Amino acid sequence: MNRLAGKVAMVTGAGRGIGAAIAAAFVREGAAVVLAELDIALAQETAQKIGSTDNVLAVQTDVTQSASVQNAVREAEAKFGPIDVLVNNAGINVFCDPLTMTDDDWRRCFAVDLDGVWNGCRAVLPGMVERGRGSIVNIASTHSFKIIPGCFPYPVAKHGVIGLTRALGIEYAGRQVRVNAIAPGYIETQLTHDWWNEQADPAKAKQATLDLQPMKRIGRPEEVAMTAVFLASDEAPFINASCITVDGGRSALYHD
Ligand code: NDP
């Protein structure tokens, strides 16, 4: 407990799912947390559930807009002081066939899944570099390393998140700013349910997903959150420009 005591953290897309679980875990570990979320009503609801006005703040934020992210950082710092930890979690699934995908699908995917991560990094890095401390955790995906046909261009953007993590991790290592990623496998959130529900037979699609898993279950948002706490904390001082996979071993499996 209190592994993040005294730290100020910002989590994007923290209204629900993995982001909400990370925000809740950070609060439990003693951090003051800013929920930077598109849906402000959802963020406020989550904020009330996980803490109080003393340690949680919800700020309406669109990660695709750098001015919006800069504004969230300003509001966060005005309330709690300099940001020590940023989790770039906001992300969307854009799963298309490459040749029928529209230009808009491509742009929507990159705007959130890659530009959004950069906008977050760019907003906090000047302060972190100046203070000589900070931890950024980018939520990538097993799609950052593996390809599932028909899921284009999401894996392209998520590969980019790893490139961004490594590049910035090296760029600012000398200033003691660590930049790492987490690559979750299947995690049970709204995103996953939406995907199952889009399939012709949702129950069958869910069962097929479970059958693929070495542990015969998919992950819980809290299991990603535990890894985020570790990377954000002072327990990981020499982990930088790295990625931790949280997928129950699925991506190591060749086939049954
Ligand atoms: P959810 O869809 O459950 O939650 C994502 C949150 O991000 C939502 O609250 C959403 O708000 C918010 N969001 C979307 N767009 C923006 C934006 N432009 N600015 C700010 N917030 C935004 O997703 P998950 O919790 O499942 O996913 C979180 C991250 O984890 C994503 O980066 C995803 O790619 C990654 N991931 C998820 C996996 C999974 O199996 N669930 C597996 C691997 C990676 P709103 O509701 O208003 O759209």
GROMACS .gro file of C-alpha atoms and ligand atoms in nm:
model
  304
    1MET     CA    1   0.000   0.000   0.000
    2ASN     CA    2   0.098   0.364  -0.048
    3ARG     CA    3   0.338   0.271  -0.325
    4LEU     CA    4   0.246   0.598  -0.500
    5ALA     CA    5   0.215   0.817  -0.193
    6GLY     CA    6   0.274   1.183  -0.270
    7LYS     CA    7   0.264   1.132  -0.646
    8VAL     CA    8   0.034   1.310  -0.890
    9ALA     CA    9  -0.089   1.099  -1.181
   10MET     CA   10  -0.297   1.162  -1.489
   11VAL     CA   11  -0.477   0.877  -1.668
   12THR     CA   12  -0.639   0.932  -2.008
   13GLY     CA   13  -0.962   0.753  -2.098
   14ALA     CA   14  -1.011   0.683  -1.727
   15GLY     CA   15  -1.391   0.687  -1.723
   16ARG     CA   16  -1.421   0.312  -1.760
   17GLY     CA   17  -1.239  -0.010  -1.842
   18ILE     CA   18  -0.864  -0.039  -1.799
   19GLY     CA   19  -0.821   0.336  -1.742
   20ALA     CA   20  -1.075   0.340  -1.457
   21ALA     CA   21  -0.907   0.037  -1.298
   22ILE     CA   22  -0.567   0.208  -1.321
   23ALA     CA   23  -0.704   0.529  -1.170
   24ALA     CA   24  -0.865   0.331  -0.884
   25ALA     CA   25  -0.544   0.138  -0.816
   26PHE     CA   26  -0.340   0.460  -0.815
   27VAL     CA   27  -0.579   0.618  -0.562
   28ARG     CA   28  -0.555   0.307  -0.341
   29GLU     CA   29  -0.176   0.340  -0.356
   30GLY     CA   30  -0.190   0.698  -0.232
   31ALA     CA   31  -0.165   0.907  -0.551
   32ALA     CA   32  -0.372   1.211  -0.642
   33VAL     CA   33  -0.526   1.120  -0.977
   34VAL     CA   34  -0.666   1.318  -1.268
   35LEU     CA   35  -0.913   1.138  -1.491
   36ALA     CA   36  -0.864   1.291  -1.837
   37GLU     CA   37  -1.165   1.159  -2.024
   38LEU     CA   38  -1.376   1.247  -2.327
   39ASP     CA   39  -1.704   1.167  -2.151
   40ILE     CA   40  -1.697   1.404  -1.852
   41ALA     CA   41  -2.017   1.267  -1.692
   42LEU     CA   42  -1.867   0.918  -1.694
   43ALA     CA   43  -1.538   1.049  -1.554
   44GLN     CA   44  -1.717   1.233  -1.273
   45GLU     CA   45  -1.912   0.919  -1.186
   46THR     CA   46  -1.591   0.714  -1.175
   47ALA     CA   47  -1.414   0.985  -0.974
   48GLN     CA   48  -1.685   0.971  -0.707
   49LYS     CA   49  -1.657   0.594  -0.687
   50ILE     CA   50  -1.280   0.578  -0.646
   51GLY     CA   51  -1.197   0.878  -0.429
   52SER     CA   52  -1.294   1.223  -0.310
   53THR     CA   53  -1.235   1.579  -0.428
   54ASP     CA   54  -0.919   1.571  -0.214
   55ASN     CA   55  -0.748   1.314  -0.433
   56VAL     CA   56  -0.939   1.278  -0.762
   57LEU     CA   57  -1.024   1.528  -1.035
   58ALA     CA   58  -1.217   1.465  -1.357
   59VAL     CA   59  -1.126   1.685  -1.654
   60GLN     CA   60  -1.298   1.672  -1.992
   61THR     CA   61  -1.020   1.582  -2.236
   62ASP     CA   62  -1.001   1.478  -2.598
   63VAL     CA   63  -0.660   1.317  -2.647
   64THR     CA   64  -0.677   1.380  -3.023
   65GLN     CA   65  -0.650   1.755  -2.953
   66SER     CA   66  -0.316   1.866  -2.815
   67ALA     CA   67  -0.470   2.187  -2.672
   68SER     CA   68  -0.724   1.980  -2.480
   69VAL     CA   69  -0.452   1.761  -2.327
   70GLN     CA   70  -0.239   2.068  -2.240
   71ASN     CA   71  -0.544   2.216  -2.069
   72ALA     CA   72  -0.597   1.895  -1.866
   73VAL     CA   73  -0.234   1.909  -1.752
   74ARG     CA   74  -0.277   2.275  -1.649
   75GLU     CA   75  -0.592   2.193  -1.450
   76ALA     CA   76  -0.427   1.891  -1.290
   77GLU     CA   77  -0.119   2.088  -1.187
   78ALA     CA   78  -0.328   2.379  -1.056
   79LYS     CA   79  -0.511   2.139  -0.822
   80PHE     CA   80  -0.248   1.885  -0.723
   81GLY     CA   81   0.093   2.016  -0.836
   82PRO     CA   82   0.338   1.880  -1.096
   83ILE     CA   83   0.248   1.554  -1.269
   84ASP     CA   84   0.479   1.264  -1.176
   85VAL     CA   85   0.300   0.991  -1.370
   86LEU     CA   86   0.109   0.990  -1.698
   87VAL     CA   87  -0.079   0.687  -1.826
   88ASN     CA   88  -0.175   0.719  -2.192
   89ASN     CA   89  -0.462   0.474  -2.187
   90ALA     CA   90  -0.734   0.620  -2.412
   91GLY     CA   91  -0.773   0.406  -2.720
   92ILE     CA   92  -1.029   0.284  -2.970
   93ASN     CA   93  -1.066  -0.026  -3.183
   94VAL     CA   94  -1.072   0.044  -3.554
   95PHE     CA   95  -1.088  -0.297  -3.721
   96CYS     CA   96  -1.114  -0.288  -4.102
   97ASP     CA   97  -1.019  -0.473  -4.414
   98PRO     CA   98  -0.725  -0.267  -4.550
   99LEU     CA   99  -0.866  -0.222  -4.900
  100THR     CA  100  -1.220  -0.127  -4.800
  101MET     CA  101  -1.114   0.093  -4.508
  102THR     CA  102  -1.203   0.461  -4.555
  103ASP     CA  103  -0.959   0.750  -4.510
  104ASP     CA  104  -1.169   0.852  -4.213
  105ASP     CA  105  -1.120   0.510  -4.045
  106TRP     CA  106  -0.743   0.543  -4.085
  107ARG     CA  107  -0.737   0.897  -3.945
  108ARG     CA  108  -0.974   0.817  -3.655
  109CYS     CA  109  -0.754   0.527  -3.549
  110PHE     CA  110  -0.427   0.718  -3.560
  111ALA     CA  111  -0.581   1.032  -3.405
  112VAL     CA  112  -0.668   0.846  -3.084
  113ASP     CA  113  -0.433   0.547  -3.072
  114LEU     CA  114  -0.107   0.717  -3.169
  115ASP     CA  115  -0.147   1.098  -3.186
  116GLY     CA  116  -0.332   1.075  -2.854
  117VAL     CA  117  -0.033   0.908  -2.689
  118TRP     CA  118   0.207   1.164  -2.833
  119ASN     CA  119  -0.018   1.452  -2.727
  120GLY     CA  120  -0.008   1.321  -2.371
  121CYS     CA  121   0.370   1.275  -2.372
  122ARG     CA  122   0.430   1.616  -2.522
  123ALA     CA  123   0.209   1.784  -2.260
  124VAL     CA  124   0.393   1.640  -1.956
  125LEU     CA  125   0.749   1.590  -2.080
  126PRO     CA  126   0.873   1.951  -2.052
  127GLY     CA  127   0.786   1.957  -1.679
  128MET     CA  128   0.920   1.606  -1.615
  129VAL     CA  129   1.245   1.681  -1.797
  130GLU     CA  130   1.289   2.008  -1.609
  131ARG     CA  131   1.227   1.841  -1.270
  132GLY     CA  132   1.444   1.542  -1.359
  133ARG     CA  133   1.182   1.281  -1.270
  134GLY     CA  134   0.871   1.118  -1.415
  135SER     CA  135   0.715   0.799  -1.536
  136ILE     CA  136   0.502   0.761  -1.849
  137VAL     CA  137   0.312   0.438  -1.910
  138ASN     CA  138   0.161   0.387  -2.254
  139ILE     CA  139  -0.112   0.128  -2.297
  140ALA     CA  140  -0.015  -0.059  -2.612
  141SER     CA  141  -0.157  -0.404  -2.696
  142THR     CA  142  -0.055  -0.751  -2.802
  143HIS     CA  143  -0.156  -0.606  -3.143
  144SER     CA  144   0.172  -0.413  -3.106
  145PHE     CA  145   0.353  -0.739  -3.193
  146LYS     CA  146   0.096  -0.975  -3.343
  147ILE     CA  147  -0.146  -0.944  -3.631
  148ILE     CA  148  -0.505  -1.063  -3.657
  149PRO     CA  149  -0.643  -1.038  -4.013
  150GLY     CA  150  -0.925  -0.787  -4.053
  151CYS     CA  151  -0.811  -0.568  -3.762
  152PHE     CA  152  -0.636  -0.305  -3.972
  153PRO     CA  153  -0.510  -0.037  -3.897
  154TYR     CA  154  -0.527  -0.076  -3.514
  155PRO     CA  155  -0.208  -0.288  -3.497
  156VAL     CA  156  -0.023  -0.033  -3.711
  157ALA     CA  157  -0.101   0.241  -3.459
  158LYS     CA  158  -0.021   0.010  -3.165
  159HIS     CA  159   0.315  -0.085  -3.321
  160GLY     CA  160   0.373   0.291  -3.333
  161VAL     CA  161   0.303   0.319  -2.959
  162ILE     CA  162   0.596   0.084  -2.894
  163GLY     CA  163   0.820   0.288  -3.125
  164LEU     CA  164   0.718   0.608  -2.948
  165THR     CA  165   0.778   0.448  -2.607
  166ARG     CA  166   1.127   0.333  -2.700
  167ALA     CA  167   1.224   0.659  -2.871
  168LEU     CA  168   1.109   0.884  -2.585
  169GLY     CA  169   1.242   0.645  -2.321
  170ILE     CA  170   1.589   0.678  -2.469
  171GLU     CA  171   1.557   1.049  -2.545
  172TYR     CA  172   1.491   1.144  -2.181
  173ALA     CA  173   1.663   0.861  -1.989
  174GLY     CA  174   1.942   1.097  -1.889
  175ARG     CA  175   1.684   1.319  -1.716
  176GLN     CA  176   1.547   1.022  -1.517
  177VAL     CA  177   1.218   1.023  -1.706
  178ARG     CA  178   1.111   0.665  -1.775
  179VAL     CA  179   0.877   0.579  -2.062
  180ASN     CA  180   0.735   0.226  -2.072
  181ALA     CA  181   0.444   0.040  -2.224
  182ILE     CA  182   0.205  -0.234  -2.121
  183ALA     CA  183   0.071  -0.471  -2.386
  184PRO     CA  184  -0.254  -0.621  -2.263
  185GLY     CA  185  -0.406  -0.924  -2.433
  186TYR     CA  186  -0.782  -0.977  -2.418
  187ILE     CA  187  -0.917  -0.786  -2.118
  188GLU     CA  188  -1.284  -0.787  -2.025
  189THR     CA  189  -1.402  -0.429  -2.085
  190GLN     CA  190  -1.673  -0.252  -2.284
  191LEU     CA  191  -1.435  -0.254  -2.582
  192THR     CA  192  -1.417  -0.634  -2.578
  193HIS     CA  193  -1.793  -0.675  -2.527
  194ASP     CA  194  -1.860  -0.436  -2.816
  195TRP     CA  195  -1.637  -0.646  -3.038
  196TRP     CA  196  -1.811  -0.972  -2.942
  197ASN     CA  197  -2.151  -0.808  -2.994
  198GLU     CA  198  -2.056  -0.700  -3.346
  199GLN     CA  199  -1.995  -1.063  -3.449
  200ALA     CA  200  -2.271  -1.272  -3.612
  201ASP     CA  201  -2.294  -1.496  -3.304
  202PRO     CA  202  -2.167  -1.304  -2.995
  203ALA     CA  203  -2.182  -1.603  -2.758
  204LYS     CA  204  -1.981  -1.813  -3.004
  205ALA     CA  205  -1.730  -1.531  -3.055
  206LYS     CA  206  -1.683  -1.501  -2.678
  207GLN     CA  207  -1.632  -1.876  -2.641
  208ALA     CA  208  -1.382  -1.874  -2.930
  209THR     CA  209  -1.185  -1.601  -2.750
  210LEU     CA  210  -1.181  -1.800  -2.426
  211ASP     CA  211  -1.074  -2.117  -2.609
  212LEU     CA  212  -0.768  -1.932  -2.743
  213GLN     CA  213  -0.639  -1.852  -2.395
  214PRO     CA  214  -0.380  -2.074  -2.225
  215MET     CA  215  -0.538  -1.981  -1.889
  216LYS     CA  216  -0.889  -2.044  -2.030
  217ARG     CA  217  -1.001  -1.698  -1.929
  218ILE     CA  218  -0.936  -1.344  -2.041
  219GLY     CA  219  -0.780  -1.076  -1.821
  220ARG     CA  220  -0.939  -0.830  -1.581
  221PRO     CA  221  -0.873  -0.454  -1.596
  222GLU     CA  222  -0.734  -0.474  -1.240
  223GLU     CA  223  -0.462  -0.710  -1.367
  224VAL     CA  224  -0.338  -0.444  -1.608
  225ALA     CA  225  -0.368  -0.184  -1.332
  226MET     CA  226  -0.130  -0.379  -1.106
  227THR     CA  227   0.138  -0.359  -1.373
  228ALA     CA  228   0.074   0.012  -1.423
  229VAL     CA  229   0.121   0.071  -1.048
  230PHE     CA  230   0.453  -0.114  -1.062
  231LEU     CA  231   0.583   0.081  -1.363
  232ALA     CA  232   0.463   0.412  -1.219
  233SER     CA  233   0.619   0.348  -0.880
  234ASP     CA  234   0.973   0.374  -0.748
  235GLU     CA  235   0.989  -0.008  -0.760
  236ALA     CA  236   1.079   0.007  -1.129
  237PRO     CA  237   1.359   0.267  -1.135
  238PHE     CA  238   1.571   0.086  -1.397
  239ILE     CA  239   1.288  -0.024  -1.626
  240ASN     CA  240   1.281   0.213  -1.922
  241ALA     CA  241   1.188   0.200  -2.293
  242SER     CA  242   1.036  -0.140  -2.220
  243CYS     CA  243   0.706  -0.316  -2.265
  244ILE     CA  244   0.543  -0.563  -2.025
  245THR     CA  245   0.294  -0.804  -2.179
  246VAL     CA  246  -0.014  -0.888  -1.968
  247ASP     CA  247  -0.191  -1.160  -2.165
  248GLY     CA  248  -0.183  -1.481  -1.959
  249GLY     CA  249   0.079  -1.617  -2.198
  250ARG     CA  250  -0.141  -1.606  -2.507
  251SER     CA  251   0.115  -1.435  -2.732
  252ALA     CA  252   0.381  -1.695  -2.645
  253LEU     CA  253   0.157  -1.979  -2.762
  254TYR     CA  254   0.227  -2.111  -3.113
  255HIS     CA  255  -0.073  -2.342  -3.127
  256ASP     CA  256  -0.248  -2.611  -2.922
  257NDP     P1  257  -1.283   0.121  -2.323
  257NDP     O1  258  -1.346   0.151  -2.454
  257NDP     O2  259  -1.358   0.039  -2.224
  257NDP     O3  260  -1.239   0.257  -2.252
  257NDP     C1  261  -1.167   0.353  -2.323
  257NDP     C2  262  -1.196   0.489  -2.264
  257NDP     O4  263  -1.122   0.585  -2.341
  257NDP     C3  264  -1.343   0.527  -2.273
  257NDP     O5  265  -1.386   0.583  -2.151
  257NDP     C4  266  -1.345   0.630  -2.384
  257NDP     O6  267  -1.442   0.731  -2.369
  257NDP     C5  268  -1.208   0.693  -2.370
  257NDP     N1  269  -1.171   0.762  -2.492
  257NDP     C6  270  -1.193   0.726  -2.621
  257NDP     N2  271  -1.151   0.819  -2.705
  257NDP     C7  272  -1.099   0.919  -2.629
  257NDP     C8  273  -1.042   1.045  -2.657
  257NDP     N3  274  -1.030   1.089  -2.783
  257NDP     N4  275  -0.999   1.122  -2.555
  257NDP     C9  276  -1.014   1.082  -2.427
  257NDP     N5  277  -1.070   0.964  -2.392
  257NDP    C10  278  -1.112   0.884  -2.493
  257NDP     O7  279  -1.141   0.056  -2.357
  257NDP     P2  280  -1.043  -0.040  -2.273
  257NDP     O8  281  -1.044  -0.002  -2.131
  257NDP     O9  282  -1.070  -0.178  -2.313
  257NDP    O10  283  -0.904   0.001  -2.342
  257NDP    C11  284  -0.813   0.091  -2.283
  257NDP    C12  285  -0.682   0.084  -2.360
  257NDP    O11  286  -0.633  -0.049  -2.357
  257NDP    C13  287  -0.691   0.123  -2.508
  257NDP    O12  288  -0.575   0.193  -2.545
  257NDP    C14  289  -0.697  -0.012  -2.578
  257NDP    O13  290  -0.649  -0.005  -2.710
  257NDP    C15  291  -0.605  -0.093  -2.489
  257NDP     N6  292  -0.624  -0.237  -2.498
  257NDP    C16  293  -0.741  -0.295  -2.458
  257NDP    C17  294  -0.756  -0.433  -2.465
  257NDP    C18  295  -0.881  -0.503  -2.424
  257NDP    O14  296  -0.890  -0.625  -2.447
  257NDP     N7  297  -0.978  -0.437  -2.364
  257NDP    C19  298  -0.647  -0.517  -2.514
  257NDP    C20  299  -0.527  -0.446  -2.552
  257NDP    C21  300  -0.517  -0.310  -2.543
  257NDP     P3  301  -1.582   0.725  -2.451
  257NDP    O15  302  -1.661   0.619  -2.383
  257NDP    O16  303  -1.641   0.861  -2.434
  257NDP    O17  304  -1.547   0.691  -2.592
   0.00000   0.00000   0.00000
